[in-house]
Short mmCIF file of N, CA and C in Angstrom, two decimals:
data_model
loop_
_atom_site.label_atom_id
_atom_site.label_comp_id
_atom_site.label_asym_id
_atom_site.label_seq_id
_atom_site.Cartn_x
_atom_site.Cartn_y
_atom_site.Cartn_z
N ARG A 1 -3.66 35.48 159.43
CA ARG A 1 -4.69 36.58 160.02
C ARG A 1 -3.52 36.79 161.06
N SER A 2 -4.53 38.15 161.98
CA SER A 2 -3.75 38.20 163.06
C SER A 2 -4.96 38.96 164.17
N SER A 3 -5.12 38.96 165.03
CA SER A 3 -5.72 39.84 166.36
C SER A 3 -5.26 40.67 167.03
N SER A 4 -5.49 40.93 168.11
CA SER A 4 -4.86 42.26 168.48
C SER A 4 -6.36 42.66 169.72
N SER A 5 -5.88 43.69 171.14
CA SER A 5 -7.20 44.25 171.19
C SER A 5 -7.02 45.44 171.99
N SER A 6 -5.14 45.64 171.39
CA SER A 6 -4.71 46.91 171.45
C SER A 6 -5.43 48.36 170.40
N PHE A 7 -6.52 47.79 169.80
CA PHE A 7 -6.91 49.39 169.18
C PHE A 7 -7.58 50.12 169.97
N PRO A 8 -7.36 51.86 169.47
CA PRO A 8 -8.35 52.43 169.62
C PRO A 8 -9.01 52.55 168.60
N PRO A 9 -10.10 53.78 169.06
CA PRO A 9 -10.99 53.99 168.11
C PRO A 9 -10.82 55.10 167.28
N ALA A 10 -10.85 54.91 166.05
CA ALA A 10 -10.40 56.51 165.08
C ALA A 10 -11.83 57.01 164.65
N VAL A 11 -11.71 58.28 163.98
CA VAL A 11 -12.27 58.92 163.64
C VAL A 11 -13.35 58.79 162.62
N PRO A 12 -14.29 58.43 161.40
CA PRO A 12 -13.97 58.04 160.19
C PRO A 12 -13.83 59.25 159.22
N GLN A 13 -13.25 59.94 158.70
CA GLN A 13 -13.80 60.93 157.84
C GLN A 13 -14.06 60.62 155.97
N GLY A 14 -14.88 61.68 155.82
CA GLY A 14 -14.84 61.49 154.29
C GLY A 14 -15.64 60.82 153.49
N HIS A 15 -15.51 60.66 152.02
CA HIS A 15 -16.38 59.60 151.07
C HIS A 15 -15.71 58.01 151.06
N SER A 16 -15.86 57.61 151.95
CA SER A 16 -15.94 55.79 152.12
C SER A 16 -16.98 55.70 151.44
N SER A 17 -16.75 54.46 150.70
CA SER A 17 -17.42 53.89 149.80
C SER A 17 -17.77 52.87 150.94
N VAL A 18 -17.57 52.55 152.08
CA VAL A 18 -18.29 51.82 153.08
C VAL A 18 -18.84 52.53 154.18
N PRO A 19 -19.81 52.65 154.14
CA PRO A 19 -20.19 53.48 155.90
C PRO A 19 -19.97 53.07 157.25
N LEU A 20 -18.90 54.19 157.26
CA LEU A 20 -18.57 53.60 158.38
C LEU A 20 -18.46 54.39 159.88
N GLN A 21 -18.32 54.09 161.03
CA GLN A 21 -18.85 54.52 162.09
C GLN A 21 -17.53 54.04 163.19
N ALA A 22 -17.33 55.36 163.74
CA ALA A 22 -16.19 55.54 165.11
C ALA A 22 -15.75 54.26 165.72
N SER A 23 -17.42 53.26 165.88
CA SER A 23 -17.05 52.00 166.67
C SER A 23 -16.56 51.08 165.44
N ASN A 24 -16.80 51.23 164.38
CA ASN A 24 -16.85 49.98 163.50
C ASN A 24 -15.16 49.68 162.66
N LEU A 25 -14.25 51.34 163.22
CA LEU A 25 -12.64 51.13 162.34
C LEU A 25 -11.72 51.41 163.45
N ALA A 26 -11.32 50.51 163.43
CA ALA A 26 -10.12 50.46 164.89
C ALA A 26 -8.48 50.49 164.23
N VAL A 27 -8.32 51.78 164.17
CA VAL A 27 -7.04 52.14 163.64
C VAL A 27 -5.83 51.90 164.35
N LEU A 28 -4.16 51.61 164.45
CA LEU A 28 -3.93 51.53 165.53
C LEU A 28 -2.55 52.46 164.53
N HIS A 29 -2.12 53.20 165.47
CA HIS A 29 -0.77 54.08 164.64
C HIS A 29 0.17 53.28 165.21
N LEU A 30 1.76 52.37 164.63
CA LEU A 30 3.02 52.30 164.32
C LEU A 30 3.77 53.02 165.07
N GLY A 31 3.77 54.56 164.63
CA GLY A 31 4.89 54.78 164.93
C GLY A 31 5.98 55.01 163.84
N ASN A 32 6.39 56.08 163.75
CA ASN A 32 7.80 56.10 162.70
C ASN A 32 8.58 55.37 162.54
N GLN A 33 9.36 54.96 163.82
CA GLN A 33 10.74 54.01 164.32
C GLN A 33 11.91 54.36 163.53
N GLY A 34 11.82 55.61 163.52
CA GLY A 34 13.32 56.37 162.12
C GLY A 34 12.96 56.02 161.13
N GLU A 35 12.27 55.12 160.36
CA GLU A 35 12.56 54.66 159.17
C GLU A 35 12.40 55.51 157.48
N THR A 36 11.48 56.37 158.15
CA THR A 36 11.01 57.48 156.53
C THR A 36 11.36 58.59 157.20
N VAL A 37 11.34 59.32 155.93
CA VAL A 37 11.34 60.52 156.38
C VAL A 37 10.31 61.42 155.90
N ASN A 38 10.58 62.30 155.75
CA ASN A 38 9.89 63.72 154.61
C ASN A 38 11.01 64.19 153.21
N SER A 39 10.20 63.80 152.60
CA SER A 39 11.76 64.81 151.67
C SER A 39 10.81 66.11 150.90
N GLU A 40 11.16 66.91 150.15
CA GLU A 40 10.42 68.12 149.21
C GLU A 40 11.35 67.51 147.65
N HIS A 41 10.49 68.46 146.85
CA HIS A 41 10.51 68.49 145.86
C HIS A 41 12.04 70.04 145.74
N ILE A 42 13.09 69.62 144.91
CA ILE A 42 14.31 70.68 144.64
C ILE A 42 14.28 71.04 143.31
N SER A 43 14.61 72.26 142.74
CA SER A 43 14.51 72.25 141.23
C SER A 43 15.64 71.93 141.13
N GLY A 44 16.89 71.89 141.14
CA GLY A 44 17.75 71.75 140.62
C GLY A 44 19.20 71.14 141.53
N PRO A 45 20.12 71.18 141.49
CA PRO A 45 21.55 70.14 142.12
C PRO A 45 21.55 71.56 142.68
N SER A 46 21.63 71.73 144.19
CA SER A 46 22.76 72.73 145.11
C SER A 46 23.96 72.06 145.59
N ARG A 47 24.73 72.91 146.41
CA ARG A 47 25.77 73.00 146.27
C ARG A 47 26.33 71.94 147.68
N GLY A 48 26.69 70.91 147.90
CA GLY A 48 27.29 70.06 149.02
C GLY A 48 26.41 68.97 149.93
N GLU A 49 25.72 68.70 148.13
CA GLU A 49 24.90 67.71 147.96
C GLU A 49 25.17 66.51 148.11
N PHE A 50 24.46 65.05 148.75
CA PHE A 50 24.76 63.97 148.23
C PHE A 50 24.22 63.35 146.62
N SER A 51 24.27 62.79 146.27
CA SER A 51 23.28 62.28 145.28
C SER A 51 22.81 60.89 145.16
N ALA A 52 21.70 60.54 145.21
CA ALA A 52 21.59 59.03 145.61
C ALA A 52 20.84 58.03 144.59
N PHE A 53 21.27 56.93 144.62
CA PHE A 53 19.63 56.14 144.07
C PHE A 53 18.39 55.98 144.72
N ALA A 54 17.29 55.73 144.08
CA ALA A 54 16.19 55.97 144.43
C ALA A 54 15.34 54.24 143.25
N THR A 55 14.46 53.82 144.15
CA THR A 55 13.71 52.80 144.21
C THR A 55 11.89 52.84 145.05
N LEU A 56 11.58 52.58 143.77
CA LEU A 56 9.66 52.29 144.60
C LEU A 56 9.77 51.20 145.47
N PRO A 57 9.04 50.87 146.56
CA PRO A 57 9.27 49.48 147.27
C PRO A 57 8.91 48.33 145.99
N VAL A 58 10.24 47.02 146.93
CA VAL A 58 9.67 46.30 146.12
C VAL A 58 10.20 44.55 146.29
N GLU A 59 9.63 43.71 145.44
CA GLU A 59 9.01 42.46 146.21
C GLU A 59 10.45 41.80 145.72
N PHE A 60 10.96 40.46 146.02
CA PHE A 60 11.79 39.67 145.23
C PHE A 60 12.11 38.50 146.27
N THR A 61 12.28 37.45 145.38
CA THR A 61 12.61 36.17 145.87
C THR A 61 13.87 35.71 145.22
N MET A 62 14.47 34.91 145.90
CA MET A 62 15.40 33.91 145.57
C MET A 62 15.47 32.94 146.37
N THR A 63 16.67 31.56 145.23
CA THR A 63 16.30 30.35 145.49
C THR A 63 17.97 30.52 146.26
N LEU A 64 17.81 29.74 148.02
CA LEU A 64 18.52 29.39 148.25
C LEU A 64 19.58 27.97 147.50
N SER A 65 20.88 28.24 147.58
CA SER A 65 21.99 27.45 147.17
C SER A 65 22.30 26.28 148.05
N GLN A 66 22.49 25.07 147.17
CA GLN A 66 21.74 23.66 148.60
C GLN A 66 23.54 23.47 149.14
N GLU A 67 24.49 24.72 148.94
CA GLU A 67 25.30 25.02 150.44
C GLU A 67 25.12 25.84 151.57
N TYR A 68 23.49 26.52 151.20
CA TYR A 68 23.21 27.03 152.40
C TYR A 68 23.30 26.72 153.75
N LYS A 69 23.72 27.14 154.68
CA LYS A 69 23.89 26.66 156.00
C LYS A 69 22.60 28.15 156.92
N PRO A 70 22.03 27.14 157.84
CA PRO A 70 21.21 28.37 158.29
C PRO A 70 21.93 28.67 159.29
N GLY A 71 21.32 30.31 159.77
CA GLY A 71 22.07 31.17 159.83
C GLY A 71 23.13 31.93 158.99
N ASP A 72 23.61 31.80 157.81
CA ASP A 72 25.01 32.16 156.72
C ASP A 72 23.93 33.51 156.31
N LEU A 73 25.23 34.30 155.87
CA LEU A 73 24.79 35.80 154.81
C LEU A 73 24.67 34.78 153.97
N VAL A 74 23.46 35.93 153.04
CA VAL A 74 23.15 35.16 151.57
C VAL A 74 23.30 36.79 150.96
N VAL A 75 24.20 36.74 149.58
CA VAL A 75 23.71 38.00 148.72
C VAL A 75 22.80 37.87 147.93
N ILE A 76 22.31 39.06 147.83
CA ILE A 76 21.54 39.17 146.19
C ILE A 76 21.41 39.96 145.77
N LYS A 77 21.29 39.90 144.46
CA LYS A 77 20.97 41.26 143.86
C LYS A 77 19.52 42.22 143.62
N GLY A 78 19.67 43.44 144.69
CA GLY A 78 18.73 44.14 145.14
C GLY A 78 18.58 45.25 144.14
N PRO A 79 17.83 46.35 143.93
CA PRO A 79 17.66 46.82 142.93
C PRO A 79 18.83 48.25 142.92
N HIS A 80 19.73 48.33 144.12
CA HIS A 80 20.67 49.03 144.07
C HIS A 80 21.95 48.75 144.29
N GLY A 81 21.87 46.98 143.81
CA GLY A 81 23.33 45.75 143.65
C GLY A 81 22.74 45.21 144.99
N ARG A 82 24.31 44.95 144.61
CA ARG A 82 24.46 43.35 145.64
C ARG A 82 24.11 44.08 147.36
N MET A 83 23.07 43.07 148.27
CA MET A 83 22.61 43.24 149.17
C MET A 83 22.99 41.83 149.96
N GLN A 84 23.41 41.97 151.83
CA GLN A 84 23.33 41.00 152.30
C GLN A 84 21.94 40.72 153.13
N VAL A 85 21.67 39.67 153.30
CA VAL A 85 20.80 39.59 153.65
C VAL A 85 20.59 38.36 154.78
N HIS A 86 19.30 38.31 155.86
CA HIS A 86 19.56 37.06 156.67
C HIS A 86 18.22 36.01 156.42
N PRO A 87 18.56 34.89 155.59
CA PRO A 87 17.64 33.89 155.56
C PRO A 87 16.71 33.76 156.80
N PRO A 88 14.91 33.45 157.08
CA PRO A 88 14.70 33.21 157.82
C PRO A 88 14.57 31.58 158.18
N ASP A 89 15.06 32.28 159.92
CA ASP A 89 15.92 30.65 160.88
C ASP A 89 15.79 28.99 160.10
N ASP A 90 13.59 29.46 159.59
CA ASP A 90 14.02 27.60 159.06
C ASP A 90 13.86 27.43 157.59
N ALA A 91 14.12 28.50 156.89
CA ALA A 91 14.80 27.95 155.48
C ALA A 91 15.86 27.38 155.50
N GLU A 92 15.41 26.10 154.75
CA GLU A 92 16.41 25.36 154.06
C GLU A 92 17.26 25.92 153.16
N PRO A 93 18.50 24.95 152.56
CA PRO A 93 18.95 24.78 151.44
C PRO A 93 17.91 24.25 150.19
N GLY A 94 18.08 25.12 149.10
CA GLY A 94 17.00 25.45 148.08
C GLY A 94 15.63 25.48 148.55
N SER A 95 15.54 26.19 149.34
CA SER A 95 14.05 26.63 149.42
C SER A 95 14.10 28.13 149.25
N VAL A 96 12.90 28.74 148.76
CA VAL A 96 12.81 30.22 147.92
C VAL A 96 12.56 30.85 149.53
N VAL A 97 13.37 31.77 148.79
CA VAL A 97 12.23 33.19 150.43
C VAL A 97 12.39 34.42 150.03
N ARG A 98 11.37 34.79 150.48
CA ARG A 98 11.27 36.20 149.80
C ARG A 98 11.27 37.52 150.82
N TYR A 99 11.89 38.48 150.00
CA TYR A 99 12.20 39.81 150.70
C TYR A 99 11.12 40.73 150.10
N ARG A 100 10.96 41.67 151.59
CA ARG A 100 10.47 43.40 150.72
C ARG A 100 11.25 44.39 150.92
N LEU A 101 11.83 45.03 150.32
CA LEU A 101 12.44 46.24 150.54
C LEU A 101 11.11 47.48 150.50
N GLY A 102 11.41 48.38 152.09
CA GLY A 102 10.68 48.80 151.72
C GLY A 102 9.43 49.54 153.37
N PRO A 103 9.08 50.69 153.31
CA PRO A 103 8.78 50.39 154.87
C PRO A 103 8.39 49.81 155.51
N ARG A 104 8.39 49.95 156.89
CA ARG A 104 6.86 48.84 157.49
C ARG A 104 5.79 49.92 157.73
N PRO A 105 5.01 49.27 158.19
CA PRO A 105 3.34 50.15 158.28
C PRO A 105 3.51 50.94 159.15
N ASP A 106 3.22 52.13 158.75
CA ASP A 106 2.26 52.86 159.28
C ASP A 106 1.25 53.12 160.64
N PHE A 107 0.41 52.29 159.82
CA PHE A 107 -0.85 52.04 161.26
C PHE A 107 -1.17 50.65 160.16
N GLU A 108 -1.81 49.98 161.40
CA GLU A 108 -2.89 48.84 161.40
C GLU A 108 -4.03 49.23 161.35
N ILE A 109 -4.58 48.61 160.68
CA ILE A 109 -6.14 49.07 160.57
C ILE A 109 -6.76 47.10 160.37
N ARG A 110 -7.89 47.37 160.97
CA ARG A 110 -8.96 46.05 161.17
C ARG A 110 -9.92 45.91 160.35
N VAL A 111 -10.09 45.50 159.64
CA VAL A 111 -11.24 45.16 158.47
C VAL A 111 -12.64 45.46 159.71
N PRO A 112 -12.92 46.78 159.47
CA PRO A 112 -14.99 46.62 159.66
C PRO A 112 -15.36 45.57 159.82
N PRO A 113 -16.63 45.73 160.61
CA PRO A 113 -17.65 44.22 160.67
C PRO A 113 -18.48 44.37 158.34
N ASP A 114 -18.35 45.36 158.72
CA ASP A 114 -19.53 45.49 157.15
C ASP A 114 -18.53 46.23 155.49
N ALA A 115 -17.37 46.18 156.01
CA ALA A 115 -16.75 46.05 154.67
C ALA A 115 -15.70 44.87 154.44
N GLY A 116 -14.96 44.53 152.85
CA GLY A 116 -14.49 43.57 152.36
C GLY A 116 -13.21 44.11 151.59
N HIS A 117 -12.95 43.54 150.83
CA HIS A 117 -11.76 43.66 150.13
C HIS A 117 -12.41 44.00 148.81
N GLY A 118 -11.09 45.35 148.07
CA GLY A 118 -10.88 46.25 147.91
C GLY A 118 -12.20 47.87 147.86
N GLN A 119 -12.86 47.62 149.17
CA GLN A 119 -13.59 48.53 149.72
C GLN A 119 -12.22 49.79 150.41
N GLU A 120 -12.80 50.84 150.11
CA GLU A 120 -11.91 52.47 151.36
C GLU A 120 -12.55 52.47 152.24
N VAL A 121 -11.65 52.84 153.16
CA VAL A 121 -11.54 53.19 154.49
C VAL A 121 -10.92 54.36 154.42
N ASN A 122 -11.06 55.31 155.86
CA ASN A 122 -11.29 56.81 155.94
C ASN A 122 -10.45 57.18 157.61
N PHE A 123 -9.85 57.06 157.49
CA PHE A 123 -8.96 57.87 158.91
C PHE A 123 -8.26 59.43 158.87
N VAL A 124 -8.39 59.49 160.05
CA VAL A 124 -7.79 61.01 160.41
C VAL A 124 -6.43 60.71 160.89
N ARG A 125 -4.73 60.63 160.49
CA ARG A 125 -3.77 61.01 161.81
C ARG A 125 -4.31 62.12 163.19
N HIS A 126 -3.17 61.26 163.76
CA HIS A 126 -3.12 62.46 165.21
C HIS A 126 -3.37 64.05 164.30
N ASP A 127 -2.59 63.92 163.57
CA ASP A 127 -1.90 65.77 162.80
C ASP A 127 -2.79 66.03 161.83
N GLY A 128 -4.77 65.86 161.58
CA GLY A 128 -5.53 66.47 161.10
C GLY A 128 -5.49 66.08 159.62
N VAL A 129 -3.90 65.04 159.39
CA VAL A 129 -4.16 64.67 157.99
C VAL A 129 -5.64 63.17 157.52
N GLU A 130 -6.25 63.55 156.85
CA GLU A 130 -7.15 62.11 156.31
C GLU A 130 -6.15 61.23 155.45
N VAL A 131 -6.21 60.11 156.12
CA VAL A 131 -5.45 58.69 155.52
C VAL A 131 -6.59 58.17 154.68
N SER A 132 -6.39 57.29 153.41
CA SER A 132 -7.36 56.81 152.73
C SER A 132 -7.04 55.30 152.40
N ALA A 133 -7.44 54.41 152.19
CA ALA A 133 -6.46 52.41 152.21
C ALA A 133 -7.83 51.70 151.95
N THR A 134 -7.12 51.04 151.35
CA THR A 134 -8.29 50.01 150.29
C THR A 134 -7.58 49.23 151.24
N VAL A 135 -9.54 47.97 151.72
CA VAL A 135 -8.73 46.76 151.89
C VAL A 135 -8.28 46.10 150.55
N PRO A 136 -7.25 44.96 150.91
CA PRO A 136 -6.35 44.23 151.01
C PRO A 136 -7.31 42.84 150.35
N ASP A 137 -7.01 42.56 148.72
CA ASP A 137 -7.16 41.03 148.90
C ASP A 137 -7.28 40.01 149.71
N GLY A 138 -8.23 39.20 149.71
CA GLY A 138 -7.91 38.36 150.92
C GLY A 138 -8.62 38.73 152.44
N MET A 139 -9.25 39.78 152.36
CA MET A 139 -9.25 40.54 154.13
C MET A 139 -11.12 40.36 153.99
N LEU A 140 -10.62 40.31 155.20
CA LEU A 140 -12.02 39.33 155.75
C LEU A 140 -12.53 40.15 156.93
N PRO A 141 -13.67 40.69 157.49
CA PRO A 141 -13.81 41.74 158.40
C PRO A 141 -13.19 41.04 159.50
N GLY A 142 -12.24 41.74 160.19
CA GLY A 142 -12.04 41.30 162.01
C GLY A 142 -10.33 40.88 161.36
N ASP A 143 -10.03 40.53 159.78
CA ASP A 143 -9.04 40.82 159.76
C ASP A 143 -7.75 41.49 159.62
N ILE A 144 -6.61 42.33 159.83
CA ILE A 144 -5.88 42.98 159.82
C ILE A 144 -4.30 43.37 159.06
N PHE A 145 -5.02 44.43 158.57
CA PHE A 145 -3.59 44.46 157.54
C PHE A 145 -2.74 46.19 157.55
N GLY A 146 -1.97 46.47 156.86
CA GLY A 146 -0.84 47.55 157.51
C GLY A 146 -0.86 48.65 156.60
N VAL A 147 -1.22 49.73 156.86
CA VAL A 147 -1.09 50.49 156.09
C VAL A 147 0.02 51.51 155.35
N MET A 148 1.22 51.78 154.29
CA MET A 148 2.09 52.09 153.98
C MET A 148 2.42 53.33 153.66
N PRO A 149 3.48 53.70 153.82
CA PRO A 149 3.58 55.38 153.68
C PRO A 149 4.19 55.66 152.30
N PRO A 150 3.60 56.65 151.51
CA PRO A 150 3.90 56.81 150.18
C PRO A 150 5.49 56.69 150.31
N ALA A 151 6.62 56.26 149.24
CA ALA A 151 7.92 56.39 150.36
C ALA A 151 8.65 55.45 148.57
N VAL A 152 9.90 55.76 148.73
CA VAL A 152 10.56 55.28 147.46
C VAL A 152 11.90 55.16 148.48
N MET A 153 12.36 54.76 148.03
CA MET A 153 13.38 53.84 148.72
C MET A 153 14.40 54.50 148.34
N VAL A 154 15.96 55.02 149.64
CA VAL A 154 17.27 55.67 149.04
C VAL A 154 18.20 54.85 149.19
N LEU A 155 19.41 54.71 148.66
CA LEU A 155 20.30 54.24 148.67
C LEU A 155 21.46 54.97 149.33
N VAL A 156 21.46 55.37 150.86
CA VAL A 156 22.36 56.32 151.70
C VAL A 156 23.64 56.40 150.97
N PRO A 157 24.02 57.35 150.10
CA PRO A 157 25.63 57.78 150.07
C PRO A 157 26.45 57.43 150.91
N GLU A 158 27.14 56.98 150.15
CA GLU A 158 28.46 56.63 150.81
C GLU A 158 29.40 58.07 151.98
N GLY A 159 29.35 58.14 152.52
CA GLY A 159 30.25 59.50 153.47
C GLY A 159 28.71 60.50 153.88
N ALA A 160 27.81 59.59 153.38
CA ALA A 160 26.73 61.05 154.16
C ALA A 160 26.25 60.84 155.42
N GLU A 161 25.83 61.78 156.36
CA GLU A 161 25.88 62.34 157.54
C GLU A 161 24.35 62.09 157.84
N LEU A 162 24.51 62.09 159.12
CA LEU A 162 22.41 62.63 159.84
C LEU A 162 22.66 64.19 159.68
N GLY A 163 21.28 64.54 158.86
CA GLY A 163 21.94 65.93 158.55
C GLY A 163 22.32 66.46 157.64
N ASP A 164 22.87 65.52 156.41
CA ASP A 164 22.82 65.89 155.27
C ASP A 164 21.96 66.37 154.05
N ILE A 165 21.97 67.07 153.16
CA ILE A 165 21.04 66.84 152.37
C ILE A 165 21.44 65.71 151.08
N VAL A 166 20.56 65.17 150.65
CA VAL A 166 20.73 64.13 150.07
C VAL A 166 19.92 64.06 148.43
N ALA A 167 20.29 64.18 147.58
CA ALA A 167 19.13 64.19 146.36
C ALA A 167 18.95 62.71 145.89
N PHE A 168 17.84 62.92 145.14
CA PHE A 168 17.27 61.40 145.01
C PHE A 168 16.56 62.06 143.74
N GLN A 169 16.38 60.83 142.49
CA GLN A 169 14.92 61.17 141.37
C GLN A 169 14.54 59.79 141.65
N ALA A 170 12.73 60.21 141.68
CA ALA A 170 12.28 58.82 142.07
C ALA A 170 11.01 58.83 140.58
#
């Protein structure tokens, strides 16, 4: 559980299963940080585009070998093939480590005093789009949880550069 005092109040909207008031829903916009971009549907391949692999966000675990030394890079098998990762600083040989391949949260929400796990909270983004999030299991009033954007993870094809069109199937 984490806490923060930098949460601005948000204006709740819509049909929440929790009777929200502006004073009891705190939403912190974390910013995009350049990790997510919008995509658009295309009906077929066009000239000059790159083709890429895509997957939904995924979590996976691995057991570090007995030969692992802190600070080593390790190779794991991800959904797009082999990847190099840094285990956590406190990882030891033989320990199990968990990785998440997915975007960072766009928002953090403090669970309102009158809400609990499984309940829906709604707020309006700065651009006017209504966002709905479900309070995760185990969350209690005052706890903070991240709201992830709907996303697929796309492996940028070799040779693709900023501004290139990249096509993928999800």
